[in-house]
Short mmCIF file of C-alpha atoms in Angstrom, two decimals:
data_model
loop_
_atom_site.label_atom_id
_atom_site.label_comp_id
_atom_site.label_asym_id
_atom_site.label_seq_id
_atom_site.Cartn_x
_atom_site.Cartn_y
_atom_site.Cartn_z
CA MET A 1 0.00 0.00 0.00
CA SER A 2 1.36 3.44 -0.88
CA THR A 3 1.99 6.03 1.83
CA ASN A 4 -0.81 8.19 0.39
CA ASN A 5 -3.30 5.31 0.52
CA LYS A 6 -2.32 4.46 4.09
CA PHE A 7 -3.12 7.95 5.34
CA THR A 8 -6.35 8.16 3.30
CA THR A 9 -7.55 4.84 4.73
CA ARG A 10 -6.69 5.92 8.28
CA ARG A 11 -8.65 9.15 7.81
CA GLN A 12 -11.68 7.26 6.51
CA LEU A 13 -11.51 4.82 9.45
CA LEU A 14 -11.49 7.61 11.99
CA LYS A 15 -14.46 9.29 10.26
CA TRP A 16 -16.37 6.00 10.41
CA LEU A 17 -15.58 5.64 14.11
CA SER A 18 -16.78 9.17 14.74
CA SER A 19 -20.25 8.26 13.36
CA SER A 20 -20.50 4.91 15.14
CA PRO A 21 -22.60 4.87 18.32
CA LEU A 22 -20.21 2.29 19.77
CA PHE A 23 -17.27 4.71 19.65
CA ALA A 24 -18.99 8.05 19.83
CA PHE A 25 -17.18 10.76 21.75
CA PRO A 26 -16.76 14.44 20.95
CA GLY A 27 -13.03 14.48 20.18
CA ILE A 28 -12.81 11.86 17.48
CA ALA A 29 -14.47 13.88 14.75
CA SER A 30 -12.01 16.70 15.21
CA ILE A 31 -9.07 14.24 15.09
CA ALA A 32 -10.30 12.85 11.79
CA ALA A 33 -10.79 16.34 10.39
CA ASP A 34 -7.23 17.33 11.29
CA ILE A 35 -5.58 14.42 9.43
CA PRO A 36 -4.58 15.49 5.93
CA ALA A 37 -5.27 13.31 2.91
CA PHE A 38 -1.51 12.81 2.67
CA ALA A 39 1.06 13.13 5.45
CA PRO A 40 4.77 12.56 4.80
CA PRO A 41 6.58 9.95 6.88
CA ARG A 42 8.36 11.26 9.93
CA ARG A 43 11.96 12.19 9.23
CA PRO A 44 14.82 10.82 11.35
CA ASP A 45 16.07 13.00 14.17
CA PRO A 46 18.80 14.02 13.70
CA ILE A 47 18.74 13.97 9.91
CA MET A 48 21.99 12.67 8.43
CA TRP A 49 22.67 15.31 5.81
CA ALA A 50 26.20 14.28 4.85
CA PRO A 51 26.41 12.15 1.68
CA ALA A 52 27.59 8.62 2.28
CA ALA A 53 27.68 7.20 -1.23
CA LEU A 54 30.98 6.08 -2.66
CA GLN A 55 30.70 8.59 -5.51
CA ASP A 56 31.18 11.35 -2.92
CA LEU A 57 34.76 10.39 -2.07
CA ILE A 58 37.19 13.02 -0.91
CA ASN A 59 39.89 13.96 -3.41
CA ASN A 60 42.65 15.00 -1.02
CA PRO A 61 43.41 14.68 2.69
CA LYS A 62 42.42 18.25 3.55
CA GLU A 63 38.85 17.58 2.42
CA ALA A 64 38.44 15.00 5.19
CA ILE A 65 36.12 16.05 7.99
CA ASN A 66 36.75 12.96 10.12
CA VAL A 67 38.85 9.80 9.88
CA PHE A 68 35.99 7.80 8.39
CA ASP A 69 36.24 9.81 5.17
CA PHE A 70 39.43 7.92 4.30
CA GLU A 71 38.16 4.34 4.45
CA PRO A 72 36.06 4.32 1.23
CA VAL A 73 38.94 5.95 -0.65
CA MET A 74 41.25 3.23 0.60
CA ARG A 75 38.71 0.62 -0.50
CA LYS A 76 38.76 2.09 -3.99
CA ASN A 77 42.57 2.24 -4.17
CA VAL A 78 43.64 -1.02 -2.52
CA PRO A 79 43.28 -4.55 -3.95
CA PRO A 80 40.38 -6.49 -2.39
CA ALA A 81 42.53 -9.08 -0.61
CA HIS A 82 44.76 -6.42 0.94
CA PHE A 83 41.79 -4.32 2.02
CA GLY A 84 40.12 -7.45 3.42
CA TYR A 85 43.16 -8.25 5.53
CA MET A 86 43.03 -4.78 7.07
CA ALA A 87 39.27 -4.76 7.60
CA SER A 88 38.87 -8.26 9.03
CA GLY A 89 38.04 -9.29 12.51
CA ILE A 90 37.53 -12.99 13.11
CA ASP A 91 34.55 -15.37 13.10
CA ASP A 92 31.32 -13.35 13.57
CA GLU A 93 33.34 -10.17 14.22
CA VAL A 94 31.38 -9.43 17.38
CA THR A 95 34.55 -8.16 19.07
CA LEU A 96 35.31 -5.95 16.08
CA ARG A 97 31.90 -4.33 16.51
CA ALA A 98 32.09 -4.35 20.31
CA ASN A 99 35.26 -2.26 20.18
CA ARG A 100 33.17 0.57 18.73
CA GLU A 101 29.87 -0.06 20.50
CA ALA A 102 31.50 -0.21 23.94
CA PHE A 103 32.27 3.51 23.84
CA LEU A 104 28.52 4.18 23.99
CA LYS A 105 28.47 2.75 27.51
CA TYR A 106 30.50 5.69 28.78
CA TYR A 107 30.04 9.42 28.55
CA LEU A 108 32.24 12.39 29.36
CA ARG A 109 31.13 14.73 32.16
CA PRO A 110 31.68 18.34 31.06
CA ARG A 111 33.03 20.78 33.63
CA ARG A 112 32.62 24.52 33.25
CA MET A 113 34.16 27.82 34.30
CA ASN A 114 37.79 26.78 33.90
CA ASP A 115 40.22 28.63 31.64
CA VAL A 116 40.91 26.01 28.96
CA SER A 117 42.23 28.39 26.32
CA LYS A 118 45.55 26.57 26.57
CA VAL A 119 45.67 22.77 26.67
CA ASP A 120 48.82 20.73 27.23
CA MET A 121 48.35 17.41 25.42
CA SER A 122 51.93 16.25 25.87
CA MET A 123 52.81 13.00 27.60
CA GLU A 124 56.03 11.36 28.67
CA MET A 125 56.79 7.68 28.24
CA PHE A 126 60.01 6.10 29.56
CA GLY A 127 61.77 9.45 29.65
CA VAL A 128 60.73 10.61 26.17
CA LYS A 129 58.26 13.47 25.73
CA TYR A 130 55.64 13.39 22.97
CA ASP A 131 53.28 16.17 21.91
CA SER A 132 50.19 13.98 22.10
CA PRO A 133 48.89 10.94 24.02
CA ILE A 134 47.98 9.38 20.66
CA PHE A 135 50.44 6.73 19.51
CA VAL A 136 50.78 4.90 16.21
CA ALA A 137 50.01 1.24 16.92
CA PRO A 138 51.98 -1.46 15.08
CA THR A 139 50.43 -2.88 11.92
CA GLY A 140 52.17 -5.16 9.46
CA GLY A 141 52.57 -5.13 5.69
CA ASN A 142 51.86 -1.44 5.13
CA LYS A 143 53.25 -1.45 1.59
CA ALA A 144 50.26 -3.59 0.65
CA TYR A 145 48.21 -0.40 1.06
CA HIS A 146 50.55 2.24 -0.41
CA ALA A 147 54.13 2.44 -1.62
CA ASP A 148 54.93 4.84 1.25
CA GLY A 149 54.42 1.91 3.63
CA GLU A 150 55.69 2.02 7.20
CA LEU A 151 58.23 4.72 6.36
CA GLY A 152 55.42 7.06 5.37
CA VAL A 153 53.59 6.20 8.59
CA THR A 154 56.72 6.79 10.66
CA ARG A 155 57.39 10.14 9.00
CA ALA A 156 53.77 11.15 9.68
CA ALA A 157 54.30 10.25 13.34
CA LYS A 158 57.41 12.42 13.34
CA ALA A 159 55.47 15.35 11.89
CA GLY A 160 53.09 15.30 14.86
CA ASN A 161 55.68 14.05 17.36
CA HIS A 162 53.72 10.91 18.15
CA LEU A 163 55.09 7.77 19.74
CA SER A 164 55.26 5.10 17.03
CA MET A 165 55.65 1.33 17.08
CA LEU A 166 56.85 -0.94 14.28
CA SER A 167 55.52 -4.44 13.72
CA THR A 168 57.80 -7.45 13.37
CA ALA A 169 55.88 -8.12 10.15
CA ALA A 170 56.52 -4.63 8.76
CA THR A 171 57.60 -4.13 5.17
CA THR A 172 60.49 -1.99 6.39
CA SER A 173 63.22 -2.73 8.89
CA ILE A 174 63.42 -1.33 12.39
CA ASP A 175 66.71 0.33 11.40
CA ASP A 176 65.06 2.24 8.52
CA ALA A 177 62.06 3.17 10.65
CA ILE A 178 64.26 4.69 13.36
CA ASN A 179 66.23 6.60 10.72
CA ALA A 180 62.99 7.93 9.23
CA ARG A 181 61.66 8.90 12.66
CA GLY A 182 64.90 10.52 13.75
CA GLY A 183 64.12 9.23 17.22
CA PRO A 184 62.92 6.20 19.15
CA VAL A 185 60.55 3.68 17.58
CA TRP A 186 59.21 0.84 19.71
CA PHE A 187 59.50 -2.65 18.30
CA GLN A 188 56.44 -4.92 18.46
CA LEU A 189 57.48 -8.56 18.75
CA TYR A 190 55.78 -11.63 17.36
CA ALA A 191 57.89 -14.03 19.36
CA THR A 192 57.11 -17.23 17.36
CA SER A 193 57.27 -20.60 19.10
CA SER A 194 61.09 -20.36 19.29
CA PHE A 195 62.84 -18.29 21.93
CA GLU A 196 65.95 -18.20 19.74
CA VAL A 197 64.02 -16.48 16.96
CA ALA A 198 62.52 -14.05 19.49
CA ARG A 199 65.97 -13.32 20.93
CA ALA A 200 67.41 -12.63 17.47
CA LEU A 201 64.57 -10.24 16.61
CA VAL A 202 64.91 -8.36 19.88
CA LYS A 203 68.67 -8.05 19.56
CA ARG A 204 68.23 -6.65 16.04
CA ALA A 205 65.82 -4.03 17.37
CA GLU A 206 68.04 -3.18 20.33
CA ASN A 207 71.10 -2.79 18.10
CA ALA A 208 69.11 -0.47 15.86
CA GLY A 209 68.37 1.76 18.85
CA SER A 210 64.82 0.76 19.74
CA PRO A 211 64.26 1.41 23.46
CA VAL A 212 61.13 -0.72 24.03
CA VAL A 213 59.93 -4.13 22.92
CA ALA A 214 56.16 -4.62 22.96
CA VAL A 215 55.60 -8.36 23.10
CA THR A 216 52.31 -9.49 21.61
CA VAL A 217 50.86 -12.15 23.90
CA ASP A 218 47.41 -12.73 22.39
CA ARG A 219 48.39 -14.50 19.16
CA VAL A 220 48.21 -18.05 20.44
CA GLY A 221 46.50 -19.69 17.49
CA GLY A 222 45.07 -19.30 14.02
CA ARG A 223 42.20 -17.03 13.14
CA ASN A 224 39.17 -17.31 10.88
CA GLN A 225 39.20 -13.99 9.01
CA GLU A 226 35.97 -14.35 7.06
CA THR A 227 35.97 -10.84 5.61
CA LEU A 228 39.45 -11.41 4.21
CA PHE A 229 38.53 -14.80 2.78
CA ARG A 230 35.42 -13.47 1.04
CA LEU A 231 37.09 -10.39 -0.42
CA ARG A 232 40.07 -12.44 -1.53
CA ARG A 233 37.77 -14.44 -3.81
CA THR A 234 37.07 -11.25 -5.74
CA ASP A 235 40.78 -10.43 -6.21
CA THR A 236 41.90 -11.25 -9.74
CA ARG A 237 45.63 -10.98 -9.02
CA VAL A 238 47.89 -14.02 -8.62
CA CYS A 239 48.62 -13.94 -4.89
CA LYS A 240 51.46 -16.46 -5.12
CA GLU A 241 53.56 -13.80 -6.80
CA CYS A 242 53.85 -12.07 -3.43
CA HIS A 243 52.92 -14.77 -0.92
CA GLU A 244 54.15 -18.29 -0.37
CA SER A 245 50.51 -19.31 -0.34
CA ALA A 246 47.20 -17.53 -0.39
CA SER A 247 46.75 -18.26 3.31
CA GLY A 248 50.31 -17.41 4.33
CA GLY A 249 51.16 -21.06 4.89
CA GLY A 250 54.45 -22.55 5.92
CA ALA A 251 56.50 -21.36 8.85
CA GLY A 252 55.26 -17.83 8.56
CA GLY A 253 54.27 -17.79 4.90
CA ASP A 254 55.83 -14.69 3.34
CA ARG A 255 56.93 -13.35 6.71
CA ASP A 256 60.44 -14.73 6.35
CA ARG A 257 60.73 -12.31 3.42
CA ARG A 258 60.00 -9.29 5.64
CA PRO A 259 63.08 -7.14 6.44
CA ASN A 260 63.08 -7.75 10.20
CA TYR A 261 63.46 -11.50 9.60
CA ALA A 262 66.36 -11.10 7.17
CA GLY A 263 69.28 -13.34 8.08
CA ILE A 264 67.43 -15.00 10.96
CA ASP A 265 67.11 -18.78 10.88
CA LEU A 266 63.41 -19.54 11.28
CA SER A 267 63.80 -23.31 11.12
CA SER A 268 63.47 -23.63 14.91
CA ALA A 269 60.06 -21.92 14.82
CA ALA A 270 57.47 -24.63 14.40
CA SER A 271 54.84 -21.87 14.43
CA MET A 272 54.78 -18.10 14.03
CA GLN A 273 52.27 -18.06 16.92
CA SER A 274 53.22 -18.03 20.60
CA ALA A 275 50.97 -20.69 22.07
CA ASN A 276 53.84 -21.96 24.23
CA MET A 277 54.60 -18.59 25.88
CA THR A 278 54.62 -18.49 29.71
CA TRP A 279 55.75 -15.96 32.31
CA ASP A 280 59.18 -17.52 32.14
CA PHE A 281 59.50 -15.89 28.70
CA VAL A 282 59.66 -12.47 30.41
CA ARG A 283 62.50 -13.63 32.63
CA ARG A 284 64.46 -15.06 29.71
CA LEU A 285 63.89 -11.94 27.64
CA ARG A 286 65.07 -9.75 30.51
CA ASP A 287 68.31 -11.73 30.56
CA VAL A 288 69.10 -10.96 26.90
CA THR A 289 68.08 -7.30 26.50
CA LYS A 290 68.21 -3.97 28.24
CA MET A 291 65.10 -2.78 26.39
CA LYS A 292 61.97 -1.93 28.35
CA ILE A 293 59.47 -4.78 28.13
CA VAL A 294 55.79 -4.06 27.50
CA LEU A 295 53.22 -6.83 27.14
CA LYS A 296 50.64 -6.19 24.43
CA GLY A 297 47.32 -7.99 24.81
CA ILE A 298 46.82 -7.98 28.60
CA VAL A 299 43.08 -7.59 29.26
CA THR A 300 42.38 -8.72 32.84
CA GLY A 301 43.23 -7.43 36.27
CA GLU A 302 44.66 -10.82 37.21
CA ASP A 303 47.20 -10.78 34.39
CA ALA A 304 47.99 -7.13 35.03
CA ALA A 305 48.89 -8.01 38.62
CA LEU A 306 51.12 -10.80 37.34
CA CYS A 307 52.85 -8.29 35.05
CA ILE A 308 53.82 -6.30 38.13
CA GLU A 309 54.96 -9.46 39.89
CA HIS A 310 57.18 -10.46 36.96
CA GLY A 311 58.79 -7.07 36.47
CA VAL A 312 57.11 -6.01 33.25
CA ASP A 313 57.73 -2.33 32.48
CA GLY A 314 54.39 -1.52 30.87
CA ILE A 315 51.06 -2.92 29.67
CA LEU A 316 49.28 -2.39 26.39
CA VAL A 317 45.60 -3.26 26.82
CA SER A 318 44.53 -4.62 23.44
CA ASN A 319 42.35 -7.24 21.80
CA HIS A 320 44.29 -6.93 18.55
CA GLY A 321 41.59 -4.75 17.01
CA GLY A 322 39.12 -7.63 17.21
CA ARG A 323 41.51 -9.91 15.33
CA GLY A 324 42.73 -12.15 18.12
CA GLU A 325 39.57 -13.48 19.78
CA ASP A 326 35.84 -13.07 19.26
CA ASN A 327 34.59 -12.96 22.83
CA GLY A 328 32.48 -9.85 22.24
CA ARG A 329 33.98 -7.48 24.79
CA GLY A 330 35.27 -4.08 23.74
CA ALA A 331 38.82 -3.04 24.59
CA ILE A 332 37.68 0.04 26.55
CA ASP A 333 35.74 -2.28 28.89
CA TYR A 334 38.96 -4.00 29.96
CA LEU A 335 40.77 -0.81 30.85
CA PRO A 336 39.37 0.00 34.34
CA GLU A 337 40.26 -3.35 35.89
CA VAL A 338 43.78 -3.25 34.45
CA VAL A 339 44.32 0.30 35.70
CA GLU A 340 43.02 -0.70 39.13
CA ALA A 341 45.40 -3.66 39.33
CA VAL A 342 48.42 -1.62 38.22
CA LYS A 343 47.79 1.29 40.61
CA LYS A 344 50.04 3.64 38.59
CA ARG A 345 53.15 1.54 39.18
CA ILE A 346 53.80 1.11 35.45
CA PRO A 347 52.37 2.81 32.34
CA VAL A 348 49.12 1.48 30.89
CA LEU A 349 48.50 1.99 27.18
CA VAL A 350 45.43 0.92 25.22
CA ASP A 351 44.41 0.36 21.60
CA SER A 352 41.64 -1.33 19.56
CA GLY A 353 38.64 0.50 18.17
CA PHE A 354 39.63 4.13 18.78
CA ARG A 355 38.28 6.46 16.09
CA ARG A 356 37.35 9.74 17.79
CA GLY A 357 38.85 12.28 20.13
CA THR A 358 36.09 11.53 22.62
CA ASP A 359 37.10 7.84 22.55
CA ILE A 360 40.65 8.85 23.37
CA VAL A 361 39.68 11.17 26.21
CA LYS A 362 37.44 8.52 27.76
CA ALA A 363 40.42 6.16 27.94
CA LEU A 364 42.70 8.87 29.35
CA ALA A 365 40.12 9.72 32.01
CA MET A 366 39.92 6.03 32.94
CA GLY A 367 43.66 6.05 33.61
CA ALA A 368 45.38 5.18 30.34
CA ASN A 369 48.69 6.94 29.76
CA ALA A 370 48.48 6.74 25.97
CA VAL A 371 46.00 5.61 23.32
CA GLY A 372 46.87 3.76 20.10
CA ILE A 373 45.41 4.20 16.62
CA GLY A 374 45.56 1.39 14.06
CA ARG A 375 43.01 1.10 11.26
CA PRO A 376 42.33 4.86 10.92
CA TYR A 377 45.89 5.65 9.91
CA LEU A 378 45.85 2.69 7.52
CA TRP A 379 42.77 4.24 5.90
CA GLY A 380 44.72 7.44 5.46
CA LEU A 381 47.74 5.55 4.12
CA GLY A 382 45.72 3.54 1.63
CA ALA A 383 43.88 6.64 0.48
CA PHE A 384 46.70 9.16 0.07
CA GLY A 385 49.96 7.77 1.46
CA GLN A 386 51.88 9.74 4.09
CA PRO A 387 49.76 12.93 3.69
CA GLY A 388 46.68 10.84 4.49
CA VAL A 389 48.26 9.51 7.68
CA GLU A 390 49.28 13.01 8.72
CA ARG A 391 45.71 14.26 8.24
CA VAL A 392 44.24 11.37 10.21
CA LEU A 393 46.52 12.15 13.14
CA GLU A 394 45.79 15.87 12.83
CA LEU A 395 42.03 15.32 12.95
CA LEU A 396 42.36 13.12 16.02
CA ARG A 397 44.51 15.72 17.75
CA ILE A 398 41.92 18.42 17.00
CA GLU A 399 39.06 16.29 18.32
CA THR A 400 41.02 15.20 21.40
CA ARG A 401 41.92 18.75 22.33
CA ALA A 402 38.28 19.85 22.02
CA ALA A 403 37.09 16.96 24.19
CA ILE A 404 39.67 17.77 26.87
CA GLN A 405 38.50 21.39 26.88
CA GLN A 406 34.87 20.30 27.32
CA CYS A 407 35.97 18.35 30.39
CA GLY A 408 37.32 21.58 31.84
CA ALA A 409 40.86 20.19 31.87
CA ARG A 410 44.00 22.05 30.87
CA SER A 411 46.17 18.97 30.39
CA ILE A 412 45.75 15.24 30.07
CA LYS A 413 47.11 14.97 33.61
CA GLU A 414 43.97 16.70 34.90
CA LEU A 415 41.68 14.04 33.43
CA THR A 416 40.37 11.67 36.11
CA PRO A 417 37.66 9.01 36.46
CA ALA A 418 35.41 11.81 37.74
CA HIS A 419 35.20 12.97 34.12
CA ILE A 420 33.56 9.67 33.12
CA GLY A 421 30.02 8.47 33.65
CA LYS A 422 28.50 5.13 32.72
CA ALA A 423 25.27 4.96 30.78
CA VAL A 424 22.47 3.03 32.47
#
């Protein structure tokens, strides 16, 4: 039935009721008279005026209004399999969605009548000062998205003086990343099942001048990346030209061709995962390096307390952007219990799902020392290379500063749990 017919029928029904002795009352005739022959459907509130169609893509980074403007441009530019690898969660991707939806559980509590004309967003981590609490989280294979790759990302981090981390699986070496940054770059470690391989990777990073190793502890098995698998079917390229197999098979697939693995014997690594890792790994790693040790993937208060007990230097709360497990809990939900267990004895960082300045400020108010960005800067990279990454980071800095001001704070140090409320 058309919308016009629906309203006409309703009007006729009310007129009939008004004449029926069973439903007679004075007001119904006037109600029927007031209903027009045609009434438009109620519009959404608020109306979403911004165009969302793919034909309305931005043409350069400066046109971007928020970080989401970059993703459809990346989708247009990047081969389907590569885009699918970036976009994937695992299984039903409930954790991927939960990372975003969880922010709706919390709201910022604005405070007024403070002079917030000047805001200090700087933070210090292991003796190094950065201009922002936003750090560049480690992501692998960046040249699959743009020729600028990790070097472009690192140079963008330098432009905004952000802390940056480089993945073991990067398409550039830790040496080249540090040279491009002109300063410290943390090294994210995929330890593999072999401590000898892990030791060799860490020594390479230490010799290059990396001050911190962030050990990923949540990659203990394979993952069912359904979005990747479906998009890969639409990719007409011959993947074997770049990969040992379409699924990255073998002892690491094409990873032994990545620069950080160069010259390292991987034969002792039965798996590129770390299913055999225990707390003894921290002790053994401490014996072979002077680097600070951060564990990436700690998500419970119990494990955070064990980090303190075993002399870990820092914690990175992370669920691998929804790519490690599909338990359905957002990363921001883990943060309070980890912060409570740590009690400010070591730094607590967090990543996974952060897209807005308000997201970042919520985490800082909960007690995080720094907040990591992953997919958004990859969107910028895939869309426009290094200038895209720079714009993504700039937009997040602008939004973060505004959210801090609304909290009535003049620095990130003034943000406290009192600035956070939980939605009922």
